Amino acid sequence: MPRRIQLPFTQEIIIALRLSSLLFFFSCSIVLRSGHGDYPSRAQIFVYAGCSQEKYQPNSPFEENLNTFLSSVVSSSSEVTYNSFAIGNGTSAPPEATVYGLYQCRGDLHPTDCSKCVGRSVNQIGLVCPYTTGATLQLEGCYLRYEHSGDFLGKLDTSVRYKKCSKSVDNDVEFFRRRDDVLADLQTANGFRVSSSGLVEGFAQCLGDLTVSDCSSCLVDAVGKLKSMCGSAAAADVFLGQCYARYWGSGYYDETLGSHNDDQVGRSVAIIVGVFTGLAVLVVLLSICKKAMG
């Protein structure tokens, strides 16, 4: 019969505490890793949506083409970050059944995250705009639009779709100088551009169906609207029909968007601390009981 090795009482306690500590730090490392690199999840945050007033009938040719369009978008987004479609055009179906549409991901989004973002848009757009013949959905990382007319494809549209202005920054000459440098750089973008100057950062993007000239015109308009509509804001977003521009003071979005995740991580760590501290105490108590009985 194998002989049981009897450890000294203090050594049992030390081993128990070390085991508890290892488990605690291992679990904390998992939780803390989950709190970083969360941009892909932010990419799916809702920004704005627009729905047409005209509706289509369930089980109609338009709905069939719309489902084909949405399936095509999902498939395409795993390969390219922008694409446009005309579903039903040139077929025997009536012209009003044709679906024109496009999607686009933010220029710095990883293809895998682009596909996830577009998939989220496809799942949401029918909930946001049920049975409409036209709909637009903008998430942080991607854009989706469809219409029953293709007139919007490649056509410059600088109407304001959404704007957001933060609180103002007063009497900060350096901030505004840096902001103006960033905005001047962004309005020369061809497609997607990220820019920074000092503590000010920003990015801008045009839809992929615009020409270089129209993209430039759209971004110049977007930058002008940022200044005129948001004035001395510390951060501002302006989305036009076919382009957008955004800027912020360094750390602004980390503070506003990351606070919820930080709270979740903090709560998780607190729970782990409690669990493993309790475990360590329990092991010590059991060791004491065993020693007293032995």
Short mmCIF file of C-alpha atoms in Angstrom, two decimals:
data_model
loop_
_atom_site.label_atom_id
_atom_site.label_comp_id
_atom_site.label_asym_id
_atom_site.label_seq_id
_atom_site.Cartn_x
_atom_site.Cartn_y
_atom_site.Cartn_z
CA MET A 1 0.00 0.00 0.00
CA PRO A 2 1.57 3.35 -0.98
CA ARG A 3 2.69 5.43 1.94
CA ARG A 4 1.05 8.85 2.33
CA ILE A 5 3.54 11.67 2.71
CA GLN A 6 2.57 13.92 5.62
CA LEU A 7 3.51 17.52 4.93
CA PRO A 8 4.24 19.90 7.76
CA PHE A 9 1.28 22.07 8.68
CA THR A 10 2.88 25.36 7.60
CA GLN A 11 3.98 23.86 4.29
CA GLU A 12 0.40 22.78 3.50
CA ILE A 13 -0.76 26.34 4.07
CA ILE A 14 1.99 27.77 1.85
CA ILE A 15 1.15 25.33 -0.97
CA ALA A 16 -2.56 26.17 -0.69
CA LEU A 17 -1.88 29.90 -0.83
CA ARG A 18 0.48 29.54 -3.79
CA LEU A 19 -2.07 27.44 -5.68
CA SER A 20 -4.77 30.03 -5.00
CA SER A 21 -2.50 32.84 -6.14
CA LEU A 22 -1.62 31.06 -9.38
CA LEU A 23 -5.28 30.44 -10.16
CA PHE A 24 -6.13 34.04 -9.34
CA PHE A 25 -3.47 35.58 -11.58
CA PHE A 26 -4.30 33.17 -14.41
CA SER A 27 -7.97 34.15 -14.28
CA CYS A 28 -7.17 37.85 -14.02
CA SER A 29 -4.96 37.64 -17.10
CA ILE A 30 -7.88 36.17 -19.05
CA VAL A 31 -10.26 38.91 -17.92
CA LEU A 32 -7.79 41.73 -18.58
CA ARG A 33 -6.97 40.42 -22.04
CA SER A 34 -10.67 40.44 -22.84
CA GLY A 35 -10.80 44.14 -21.92
CA HIS A 36 -8.20 45.16 -24.51
CA GLY A 37 -8.29 45.09 -28.27
CA ASP A 38 -12.06 45.58 -28.24
CA TYR A 39 -12.22 47.77 -31.35
CA PRO A 40 -13.89 44.99 -33.39
CA SER A 41 -16.82 45.02 -30.96
CA ARG A 42 -17.01 48.81 -31.17
CA ALA A 43 -17.20 48.50 -34.93
CA GLN A 44 -20.74 47.19 -34.49
CA ILE A 45 -22.01 50.15 -32.45
CA PHE A 46 -25.05 51.84 -34.02
CA VAL A 47 -24.53 55.36 -35.42
CA TYR A 48 -27.64 56.19 -37.48
CA ALA A 49 -30.26 54.73 -39.80
CA GLY A 50 -32.67 56.01 -42.42
CA CYS A 51 -35.80 54.32 -43.76
CA SER A 52 -37.94 55.11 -46.79
CA GLN A 53 -41.67 55.61 -46.30
CA GLU A 54 -42.56 53.33 -49.19
CA LYS A 55 -43.16 49.69 -48.25
CA TYR A 56 -43.03 46.42 -50.13
CA GLN A 57 -45.36 43.45 -49.79
CA PRO A 58 -44.16 40.23 -48.14
CA ASN A 59 -43.32 37.42 -50.60
CA SER A 60 -43.13 39.95 -53.45
CA PRO A 61 -40.47 39.91 -56.19
CA PHE A 62 -38.82 42.89 -54.43
CA GLU A 63 -38.45 40.93 -51.19
CA GLU A 64 -36.94 38.02 -53.08
CA ASN A 65 -34.37 40.32 -54.71
CA LEU A 66 -33.70 42.07 -51.41
CA ASN A 67 -32.91 38.74 -49.75
CA THR A 68 -30.58 37.92 -52.63
CA PHE A 69 -28.87 41.29 -52.21
CA LEU A 70 -28.37 40.80 -48.47
CA SER A 71 -26.97 37.30 -48.99
CA SER A 72 -24.60 38.65 -51.65
CA VAL A 73 -23.43 41.37 -49.28
CA VAL A 74 -22.58 38.85 -46.57
CA SER A 75 -20.66 36.64 -49.01
CA SER A 76 -18.79 39.54 -50.60
CA SER A 77 -17.77 41.17 -47.31
CA SER A 78 -15.53 38.22 -46.46
CA GLU A 79 -13.43 39.07 -49.53
CA VAL A 80 -13.61 42.83 -50.18
CA THR A 81 -14.42 45.85 -48.00
CA TYR A 82 -16.62 47.57 -50.60
CA ASN A 83 -19.04 46.36 -53.27
CA SER A 84 -22.21 47.48 -55.05
CA PHE A 85 -25.02 45.41 -56.55
CA ALA A 86 -28.00 45.57 -58.90
CA ILE A 87 -30.27 42.58 -58.25
CA GLY A 88 -33.07 41.89 -60.72
CA ASN A 89 -31.95 44.50 -63.23
CA GLY A 90 -32.46 43.29 -66.80
CA THR A 91 -34.60 40.32 -65.80
CA SER A 92 -38.26 39.62 -66.54
CA ALA A 93 -39.22 40.98 -63.12
CA PRO A 94 -40.91 44.40 -63.09
CA PRO A 95 -38.55 47.41 -62.71
CA GLU A 96 -39.91 48.22 -59.25
CA ALA A 97 -38.67 44.83 -58.05
CA THR A 98 -35.02 45.67 -58.74
CA VAL A 99 -32.79 46.23 -55.72
CA TYR A 100 -29.71 48.45 -55.90
CA GLY A 101 -27.35 48.58 -52.97
CA LEU A 102 -23.85 48.71 -51.54
CA TYR A 103 -21.85 48.15 -48.41
CA GLN A 104 -18.53 49.52 -47.20
CA CYS A 105 -16.30 48.94 -44.20
CA ARG A 106 -14.02 51.42 -42.54
CA GLY A 107 -10.68 51.50 -44.29
CA ASP A 108 -8.64 50.25 -41.34
CA LEU A 109 -10.97 47.42 -40.33
CA HIS A 110 -9.54 43.90 -40.62
CA PRO A 111 -11.34 41.79 -43.27
CA THR A 112 -12.62 39.36 -40.65
CA ASP A 113 -14.06 42.19 -38.56
CA CYS A 114 -15.44 43.81 -41.69
CA SER A 115 -17.38 40.66 -42.45
CA LYS A 116 -18.70 40.50 -38.88
CA CYS A 117 -19.76 44.14 -38.98
CA VAL A 118 -21.56 43.73 -42.31
CA GLY A 119 -23.25 40.58 -41.04
CA ARG A 120 -24.51 42.56 -38.05
CA SER A 121 -25.82 45.27 -40.38
CA VAL A 122 -27.65 42.73 -42.52
CA ASN A 123 -29.28 41.25 -39.41
CA GLN A 124 -30.32 44.65 -38.09
CA ILE A 125 -31.47 46.56 -41.15
CA GLY A 126 -34.71 44.61 -41.50
CA LEU A 127 -35.49 45.25 -37.84
CA VAL A 128 -34.73 48.95 -38.04
CA CYS A 129 -36.56 49.44 -41.36
CA PRO A 130 -39.12 46.63 -41.74
CA TYR A 131 -40.59 46.12 -45.24
CA THR A 132 -39.17 49.40 -46.61
CA THR A 133 -38.06 49.72 -50.23
CA GLY A 134 -35.07 51.78 -49.13
CA ALA A 135 -32.89 51.71 -46.03
CA THR A 136 -29.53 52.95 -44.76
CA LEU A 137 -27.66 51.69 -41.71
CA GLN A 138 -24.38 53.12 -40.42
CA LEU A 139 -22.44 51.31 -37.72
CA GLU A 140 -19.09 52.44 -36.36
CA GLY A 141 -17.22 50.11 -38.69
CA CYS A 142 -19.45 49.64 -41.73
CA TYR A 143 -22.24 51.07 -43.88
CA LEU A 144 -25.12 49.35 -45.69
CA ARG A 145 -27.68 50.82 -48.08
CA TYR A 146 -30.27 49.59 -50.56
CA GLU A 147 -32.96 51.27 -52.71
CA HIS A 148 -35.41 50.25 -55.43
CA SER A 149 -33.78 52.86 -57.69
CA GLY A 150 -30.10 52.99 -58.61
CA ASP A 151 -29.95 56.77 -58.98
CA PHE A 152 -27.84 57.15 -55.81
CA LEU A 153 -24.94 54.99 -56.99
CA GLY A 154 -21.97 57.17 -57.94
CA LYS A 155 -23.96 60.36 -57.45
CA LEU A 156 -22.48 63.02 -55.16
CA ASP A 157 -24.66 63.60 -52.09
CA THR A 158 -23.48 66.02 -49.41
CA SER A 159 -26.70 66.22 -47.39
CA VAL A 160 -26.17 65.80 -43.65
CA ARG A 161 -27.30 62.41 -42.39
CA TYR A 162 -25.92 62.58 -38.85
CA LYS A 163 -23.84 64.86 -36.66
CA LYS A 164 -22.52 64.66 -33.13
CA CYS A 165 -20.74 67.46 -31.28
CA SER A 166 -19.11 67.09 -27.86
CA LYS A 167 -18.76 69.80 -25.22
CA SER A 168 -16.80 72.87 -26.23
CA VAL A 169 -13.14 73.60 -25.59
CA ASP A 170 -12.63 77.26 -24.74
CA ASN A 171 -9.48 79.35 -25.12
CA ASP A 172 -7.25 76.47 -26.19
CA VAL A 173 -5.34 77.95 -29.11
CA GLU A 174 -3.03 74.95 -29.43
CA PHE A 175 -5.92 72.48 -29.64
CA PHE A 176 -7.63 74.39 -32.44
CA ARG A 177 -4.38 74.78 -34.35
CA ARG A 178 -3.84 71.02 -34.17
CA ARG A 179 -7.48 70.34 -35.05
CA ASP A 180 -7.29 72.55 -38.13
CA ASP A 181 -4.11 70.74 -39.23
CA VAL A 182 -5.87 67.38 -38.96
CA LEU A 183 -8.98 68.57 -40.82
CA ALA A 184 -6.90 70.14 -43.58
CA ASP A 185 -5.18 66.79 -44.08
CA LEU A 186 -8.43 64.79 -43.98
CA GLN A 187 -10.12 66.81 -46.69
CA THR A 188 -7.40 65.79 -49.16
CA ALA A 189 -8.08 62.08 -48.63
CA ASN A 190 -8.80 59.77 -51.55
CA GLY A 191 -10.94 57.04 -50.03
CA PHE A 192 -9.88 56.60 -46.38
CA ARG A 193 -7.37 58.55 -44.31
CA VAL A 194 -6.27 58.73 -40.69
CA SER A 195 -4.51 61.86 -39.46
CA SER A 196 -3.07 63.20 -36.22
CA SER A 197 -1.36 66.32 -34.96
CA GLY A 198 -0.24 66.54 -31.36
CA LEU A 199 -3.11 65.32 -29.20
CA VAL A 200 -5.74 65.64 -31.94
CA GLU A 201 -6.67 62.70 -34.15
CA GLY A 202 -9.21 62.11 -36.87
CA PHE A 203 -10.21 60.09 -39.88
CA ALA A 204 -12.35 60.49 -42.97
CA GLN A 205 -13.75 58.25 -45.69
CA CYS A 206 -15.71 58.42 -48.94
CA LEU A 207 -17.93 55.72 -50.36
CA GLY A 208 -16.19 53.58 -52.94
CA ASP A 209 -18.54 54.59 -55.76
CA LEU A 210 -17.33 58.21 -55.81
CA THR A 211 -14.75 59.53 -58.23
CA VAL A 212 -11.58 61.12 -56.83
CA SER A 213 -12.94 64.57 -57.65
CA ASP A 214 -16.33 63.94 -56.02
CA CYS A 215 -14.66 62.41 -52.96
CA SER A 216 -12.56 65.54 -52.55
CA SER A 217 -15.64 67.78 -52.89
CA CYS A 218 -17.56 65.69 -50.36
CA LEU A 219 -14.79 65.79 -47.76
CA VAL A 220 -14.24 69.53 -48.17
CA ASP A 221 -17.95 69.95 -47.49
CA ALA A 222 -17.85 67.57 -44.51
CA VAL A 223 -14.90 69.41 -42.92
CA GLY A 224 -16.65 72.73 -43.46
CA LYS A 225 -19.77 71.41 -41.75
CA LEU A 226 -17.72 70.04 -38.84
CA LYS A 227 -16.44 73.53 -38.15
CA SER A 228 -19.68 75.40 -38.76
CA MET A 229 -22.02 72.98 -36.98
CA CYS A 230 -19.82 71.93 -34.06
CA GLY A 231 -17.73 75.07 -33.57
CA SER A 232 -15.26 74.61 -30.70
CA ALA A 233 -16.24 71.03 -29.83
CA ALA A 234 -13.53 68.78 -28.37
CA ALA A 235 -14.77 66.02 -30.69
CA ALA A 236 -17.14 65.99 -33.64
CA ASP A 237 -18.59 63.61 -36.21
CA VAL A 238 -20.36 64.60 -39.42
CA PHE A 239 -21.77 61.98 -41.79
CA LEU A 240 -22.90 63.18 -45.20
CA GLY A 241 -24.67 61.12 -47.84
CA GLN A 242 -21.44 59.69 -49.28
CA CYS A 243 -18.62 60.61 -46.94
CA TYR A 244 -17.85 61.44 -43.34
CA ALA A 245 -15.18 63.17 -41.25
CA ARG A 246 -14.45 62.89 -37.54
CA TYR A 247 -11.93 64.33 -35.10
CA TRP A 248 -11.31 64.14 -31.35
CA GLY A 249 -8.83 65.07 -28.68
CA SER A 250 -6.55 62.15 -27.84
CA GLY A 251 -8.21 59.78 -25.39
CA TYR A 252 -11.71 61.20 -25.89
CA TYR A 253 -13.21 58.06 -27.44
CA ASP A 254 -11.21 55.77 -25.15
CA GLU A 255 -12.82 57.47 -22.16
CA THR A 256 -16.37 57.59 -23.49
CA LEU A 257 -16.54 54.25 -25.29
CA GLY A 258 -14.26 52.29 -22.99
CA SER A 259 -15.83 53.15 -19.65
CA HIS A 260 -18.45 50.39 -19.88
CA ASN A 261 -15.83 47.74 -20.69
CA ASP A 262 -13.57 48.98 -17.89
CA ASP A 263 -16.44 48.67 -15.42
CA GLN A 264 -17.16 45.13 -16.59
CA VAL A 265 -13.51 44.13 -16.20
CA GLY A 266 -13.36 45.74 -12.76
CA ARG A 267 -16.41 43.82 -11.58
CA SER A 268 -15.03 40.57 -12.96
CA VAL A 269 -11.69 41.04 -11.22
CA ALA A 270 -13.48 41.84 -7.94
CA ILE A 271 -15.49 38.62 -8.21
CA ILE A 272 -12.34 36.59 -8.91
CA VAL A 273 -10.55 38.17 -5.96
CA GLY A 274 -13.43 37.23 -3.69
CA VAL A 275 -13.70 33.66 -4.99
CA PHE A 276 -10.02 32.81 -4.73
CA THR A 277 -9.50 34.57 -1.41
CA GLY A 278 -12.39 32.50 -0.06
CA LEU A 279 -10.83 29.37 -1.55
CA ALA A 280 -7.50 30.09 0.12
CA VAL A 281 -9.17 30.62 3.49
CA LEU A 282 -11.15 27.39 3.08
CA VAL A 283 -8.00 25.38 2.31
CA VAL A 284 -6.25 26.82 5.36
CA LEU A 285 -9.21 26.02 7.61
CA LEU A 286 -9.37 22.45 6.32
CA SER A 287 -5.66 22.08 6.98
CA ILE A 288 -6.13 23.33 10.54
CA CYS A 289 -9.00 20.89 11.13
CA LYS A 290 -7.01 18.01 9.71
CA LYS A 291 -4.03 18.89 11.86
CA ALA A 292 -6.22 19.10 14.98
CA MET A 293 -7.79 15.69 14.23
CA GLY A 294 -4.56 14.02 13.26
#
